[in-house]
């Protein structure tokens, strides 16, 4: 095939957004890895099959780690014009594993980008206060008493800073550790304690290490004021341990055009 023919094919491609959810228990995170089962890999394989074997690669709005879930996740892919999006969604859902669900597919401008165009991301972390036979894969069992009022005081401190290197995975290659947190709070809902946090971006392991530090504050291992020193130190060793991935959900992404 000549370069002109290739270019013509690329010109005819349309960009589409996927809205999906997944339970991350059985996956090595979102991003494709050499020797691991991933959500991105499953979706790429499905799109490629629907494209008669010609390779299709999707791009996600973020990179959730091993065992992390998403109740609302966006990804984009380029494909020949799809004339029946509902039927295409139906076919994808039949072909995908039961723990990955496509909720919506829609056409966007070809320059739209699910990752770089995202204005904010929201995560929730679920802590179960009682043993439950049905949610052990989607929440952290923690039966010590937590002082939610004190933890919410710590959230106010959290929102007053922008550099979160203390909560970033060590040796992470990023240009900046700055994140702008617009929302952070804890709520008690029956037998669950849920942490919600929204920011323009997140560092690797950031939410899980923040939750671990908040638990130390909620159990009086740390004082609320200690959070200032932890953040100012910019040292991961001063923050609390990262909690398990099973309680973490990506729940929302905001875009200007949605």
Short mmCIF file of C-alpha atoms in Angstrom, two decimals:
data_model
loop_
_atom_site.label_atom_id
_atom_site.label_comp_id
_atom_site.label_asym_id
_atom_site.label_seq_id
_atom_site.Cartn_x
_atom_site.Cartn_y
_atom_site.Cartn_z
CA UNK A 1 0.00 0.00 0.00
CA UNK A 2 1.38 3.40 -0.98
CA UNK A 3 1.83 6.24 1.51
CA UNK A 4 -0.94 8.18 -0.25
CA UNK A 5 -3.33 5.25 0.21
CA UNK A 6 -2.39 5.04 3.90
CA UNK A 7 -2.93 8.79 4.32
CA UNK A 8 -6.35 8.55 2.64
CA UNK A 9 -7.34 5.76 5.01
CA UNK A 10 -6.28 7.85 8.00
CA UNK A 11 -8.24 10.86 6.70
CA UNK A 12 -11.41 8.75 6.56
CA UNK A 13 -11.05 7.60 10.17
CA UNK A 14 -13.33 9.13 12.79
CA UNK A 15 -12.55 9.62 16.47
CA UNK A 16 -14.92 8.16 19.05
CA UNK A 17 -15.16 8.34 22.81
CA UNK A 18 -16.06 5.33 24.93
CA UNK A 19 -17.72 5.66 28.32
CA UNK A 20 -17.11 2.48 30.29
CA UNK A 21 -16.86 0.95 33.73
CA UNK A 22 -14.83 -1.98 34.99
CA UNK A 23 -14.05 -4.01 38.05
CA UNK A 24 -10.27 -4.07 38.26
CA UNK A 25 -9.86 -7.09 40.53
CA UNK A 26 -8.69 -9.45 37.79
CA UNK A 27 -6.53 -6.98 35.88
CA UNK A 28 -3.03 -5.53 36.05
CA UNK A 29 -4.46 -2.04 35.74
CA UNK A 30 -5.65 -0.10 32.71
CA UNK A 31 -2.47 0.21 30.66
CA UNK A 32 -1.18 -2.57 28.43
CA UNK A 33 1.73 -4.50 29.95
CA UNK A 34 3.98 -7.19 28.40
CA UNK A 35 2.93 -10.02 30.72
CA UNK A 36 -0.34 -8.95 32.30
CA UNK A 37 -4.05 -8.88 31.58
CA UNK A 38 -5.25 -5.26 31.29
CA UNK A 39 -8.46 -3.40 30.53
CA UNK A 40 -6.86 -1.50 27.66
CA UNK A 41 -5.65 -4.79 26.20
CA UNK A 42 -9.15 -6.29 26.32
CA UNK A 43 -10.70 -3.27 24.64
CA UNK A 44 -7.98 -3.09 21.97
CA UNK A 45 -8.48 -6.76 21.16
CA UNK A 46 -12.24 -6.27 20.86
CA UNK A 47 -11.94 -3.21 18.62
CA UNK A 48 -9.36 -4.97 16.45
CA UNK A 49 -11.71 -7.94 15.95
CA UNK A 50 -14.51 -5.57 14.99
CA UNK A 51 -12.11 -3.99 12.52
CA UNK A 52 -11.59 -7.31 10.70
CA UNK A 53 -8.25 -7.87 12.43
CA UNK A 54 -6.66 -4.51 11.56
CA UNK A 55 -5.10 -3.22 14.79
CA UNK A 56 -6.95 -0.55 16.76
CA UNK A 57 -5.45 1.07 19.87
CA UNK A 58 -7.52 3.09 22.31
CA UNK A 59 -6.24 5.79 24.67
CA UNK A 60 -7.59 6.05 28.21
CA UNK A 61 -8.28 9.10 30.35
CA UNK A 62 -5.86 7.80 32.98
CA UNK A 63 -3.85 4.82 34.16
CA UNK A 64 -5.53 3.03 37.03
CA UNK A 65 -3.25 0.59 38.87
CA UNK A 66 -3.63 -3.13 39.45
CA UNK A 67 -6.88 -3.90 41.27
CA UNK A 68 -8.31 -0.37 40.97
CA UNK A 69 -11.86 -0.03 39.62
CA UNK A 70 -13.69 2.57 37.54
CA UNK A 71 -17.40 3.34 37.61
CA UNK A 72 -16.91 6.00 34.92
CA UNK A 73 -13.92 5.93 32.58
CA UNK A 74 -13.35 7.54 29.19
CA UNK A 75 -11.22 6.33 26.31
CA UNK A 76 -10.92 7.34 22.66
CA UNK A 77 -10.17 5.40 19.49
CA UNK A 78 -10.07 6.02 15.75
CA UNK A 79 -12.22 3.90 13.46
CA UNK A 80 -13.90 3.93 10.08
CA UNK A 81 -17.23 5.77 10.27
CA UNK A 82 -19.64 3.80 12.49
CA UNK A 83 -23.22 4.20 11.29
CA UNK A 84 -24.96 2.31 14.09
CA UNK A 85 -23.29 3.17 17.38
CA UNK A 86 -25.81 1.27 19.50
CA UNK A 87 -25.20 -1.92 17.56
CA UNK A 88 -21.44 -1.38 17.77
CA UNK A 89 -21.74 -0.95 21.56
CA UNK A 90 -23.87 -4.10 21.74
CA UNK A 91 -21.22 -6.11 19.87
CA UNK A 92 -18.44 -4.79 22.10
CA UNK A 93 -20.31 -5.75 25.26
CA UNK A 94 -20.95 -9.26 23.98
CA UNK A 95 -17.25 -9.73 23.18
CA UNK A 96 -15.80 -8.12 26.32
CA UNK A 97 -15.51 -9.93 29.68
CA UNK A 98 -18.39 -9.42 32.11
CA UNK A 99 -16.31 -7.14 34.36
CA UNK A 100 -15.88 -4.54 31.59
CA UNK A 101 -18.98 -2.68 30.35
CA UNK A 102 -19.32 -0.11 27.56
CA UNK A 103 -22.09 2.37 28.45
CA UNK A 104 -21.86 4.80 25.55
CA UNK A 105 -19.97 5.46 22.31
CA UNK A 106 -20.11 8.84 20.62
CA UNK A 107 -18.32 10.70 17.87
CA UNK A 108 -16.01 13.62 18.75
CA UNK A 109 -13.73 15.97 16.85
CA UNK A 110 -10.62 14.21 15.58
CA UNK A 111 -8.37 16.31 17.79
CA UNK A 112 -10.30 15.43 20.98
CA UNK A 113 -8.19 13.52 23.51
CA UNK A 114 -9.58 11.54 26.43
CA UNK A 115 -6.48 12.07 28.57
CA UNK A 116 -5.10 15.49 27.73
CA UNK A 117 -8.50 17.22 27.44
CA UNK A 118 -9.68 16.11 30.88
CA UNK A 119 -10.25 19.08 33.20
CA UNK A 120 -10.62 17.06 36.40
CA UNK A 121 -10.82 13.53 37.74
CA UNK A 122 -12.71 12.26 40.77
CA UNK A 123 -11.80 9.21 42.85
CA UNK A 124 -13.66 7.59 45.71
CA UNK A 125 -12.14 5.25 48.29
CA UNK A 126 -14.48 2.86 50.11
CA UNK A 127 -13.79 1.59 53.62
CA UNK A 128 -16.10 -1.07 55.05
CA UNK A 129 -16.53 -0.96 58.83
CA UNK A 130 -18.01 -4.46 59.02
CA UNK A 131 -17.15 -7.72 57.30
CA UNK A 132 -19.27 -8.21 54.21
CA UNK A 133 -19.27 -11.31 52.02
CA UNK A 134 -20.12 -9.30 48.91
CA UNK A 135 -17.86 -6.22 48.90
CA UNK A 136 -14.46 -7.54 50.00
CA UNK A 137 -13.11 -7.03 46.46
CA UNK A 138 -14.37 -3.44 46.24
CA UNK A 139 -13.67 -1.97 49.68
CA UNK A 140 -11.09 -2.02 52.45
CA UNK A 141 -12.18 -3.77 55.64
CA UNK A 142 -11.11 -1.53 58.52
CA UNK A 143 -12.87 -2.09 61.84
CA UNK A 144 -10.99 0.36 64.06
CA UNK A 145 -12.89 3.52 64.94
CA UNK A 146 -12.12 6.45 62.66
CA UNK A 147 -12.77 10.06 63.64
CA UNK A 148 -14.35 11.39 60.45
CA UNK A 149 -14.62 14.94 61.82
CA UNK A 150 -10.85 15.12 62.32
CA UNK A 151 -10.24 13.53 58.91
CA UNK A 152 -12.39 16.21 57.30
CA UNK A 153 -10.34 18.88 59.09
CA UNK A 154 -7.29 17.31 57.44
CA UNK A 155 -9.04 17.59 54.06
CA UNK A 156 -9.15 21.37 54.48
CA UNK A 157 -5.37 21.39 54.96
CA UNK A 158 -4.96 19.10 51.95
CA UNK A 159 -6.75 21.59 49.68
CA UNK A 160 -4.46 24.43 50.73
CA UNK A 161 -1.38 22.91 49.06
CA UNK A 162 -0.40 22.18 45.47
CA UNK A 163 2.80 20.07 45.67
CA UNK A 164 2.03 16.46 46.62
CA UNK A 165 5.39 14.77 46.16
CA UNK A 166 5.01 13.30 49.67
CA UNK A 167 2.16 11.14 48.35
CA UNK A 168 3.72 10.16 45.04
CA UNK A 169 5.24 6.81 44.27
CA UNK A 170 9.03 7.10 44.56
CA UNK A 171 11.03 7.45 41.31
CA UNK A 172 7.99 8.53 39.32
CA UNK A 173 9.07 10.40 36.19
CA UNK A 174 6.88 13.49 36.05
CA UNK A 175 7.57 17.11 35.11
CA UNK A 176 5.78 18.43 38.18
CA UNK A 177 4.29 17.17 41.44
CA UNK A 178 1.72 19.98 41.44
CA UNK A 179 -1.95 19.00 41.56
CA UNK A 180 -4.89 21.30 42.23
CA UNK A 181 -7.35 19.59 44.57
CA UNK A 182 -10.80 21.18 44.33
CA UNK A 183 -12.71 18.72 46.50
CA UNK A 184 -11.83 16.35 49.34
CA UNK A 185 -14.13 15.00 52.05
CA UNK A 186 -15.20 11.93 54.04
CA UNK A 187 -18.75 10.70 54.62
CA UNK A 188 -20.24 7.85 56.63
CA UNK A 189 -22.88 5.89 54.73
CA UNK A 190 -24.35 3.00 56.72
CA UNK A 191 -21.44 0.55 57.14
CA UNK A 192 -19.12 2.36 54.76
CA UNK A 193 -16.81 5.35 55.09
CA UNK A 194 -16.19 6.95 51.71
CA UNK A 195 -13.45 9.41 50.76
CA UNK A 196 -14.06 11.61 47.70
CA UNK A 197 -11.28 13.62 46.07
CA UNK A 198 -11.28 15.70 42.87
CA UNK A 199 -8.23 17.27 41.21
CA UNK A 200 -7.03 18.36 37.80
CA UNK A 201 -4.48 15.51 37.88
CA UNK A 202 -3.16 12.83 40.21
CA UNK A 203 0.28 11.37 40.81
CA UNK A 204 0.94 7.63 40.84
CA UNK A 205 -0.35 6.09 44.08
CA UNK A 206 -1.39 9.54 45.32
CA UNK A 207 -4.94 8.78 46.46
CA UNK A 208 -4.03 5.53 48.21
CA UNK A 209 -1.18 7.17 50.15
CA UNK A 210 -3.39 10.13 51.10
CA UNK A 211 -6.03 7.70 52.41
CA UNK A 212 -3.38 5.81 54.38
CA UNK A 213 -2.22 9.06 55.96
CA UNK A 214 -5.79 10.11 56.69
CA UNK A 215 -6.41 6.79 58.46
CA UNK A 216 -3.38 7.51 60.68
CA UNK A 217 -4.99 10.87 61.51
CA UNK A 218 -8.41 9.30 62.06
CA UNK A 219 -6.95 6.77 64.51
CA UNK A 220 -4.91 9.46 66.35
CA UNK A 221 -1.56 8.04 65.26
CA UNK A 222 -0.97 11.46 63.74
CA UNK A 223 -2.28 14.90 64.65
CA UNK A 224 -4.17 16.93 62.03
CA UNK A 225 -1.38 19.54 62.09
CA UNK A 226 1.17 16.85 61.18
CA UNK A 227 -0.27 16.84 57.68
CA UNK A 228 1.29 20.27 57.04
CA UNK A 229 4.76 18.97 57.87
CA UNK A 230 4.26 15.83 55.78
CA UNK A 231 3.29 17.83 52.69
CA UNK A 232 6.00 20.47 53.17
CA UNK A 233 8.68 17.79 53.57
CA UNK A 234 8.02 16.45 50.04
CA UNK A 235 9.19 13.06 51.30
CA UNK A 236 7.18 9.90 50.71
CA UNK A 237 8.71 8.31 53.81
CA UNK A 238 6.92 10.83 56.06
CA UNK A 239 3.43 10.00 54.79
CA UNK A 240 1.33 7.01 55.78
CA UNK A 241 1.33 3.60 54.12
CA UNK A 242 -0.65 3.18 50.92
CA UNK A 243 -3.94 1.40 51.43
CA UNK A 244 -4.94 -1.57 49.30
CA UNK A 245 -6.13 -0.93 45.75
CA UNK A 246 -9.42 -2.80 46.13
CA UNK A 247 -11.31 0.13 47.67
CA UNK A 248 -10.37 2.70 45.01
CA UNK A 249 -12.72 3.78 42.20
CA UNK A 250 -12.30 6.36 39.45
CA UNK A 251 -15.81 7.80 39.38
CA UNK A 252 -15.89 10.85 37.11
CA UNK A 253 -14.00 12.83 34.45
CA UNK A 254 -14.90 16.36 33.33
CA UNK A 255 -14.39 17.81 29.85
CA UNK A 256 -15.29 21.21 28.43
CA UNK A 257 -17.23 19.67 25.54
CA UNK A 258 -19.28 17.18 27.55
#
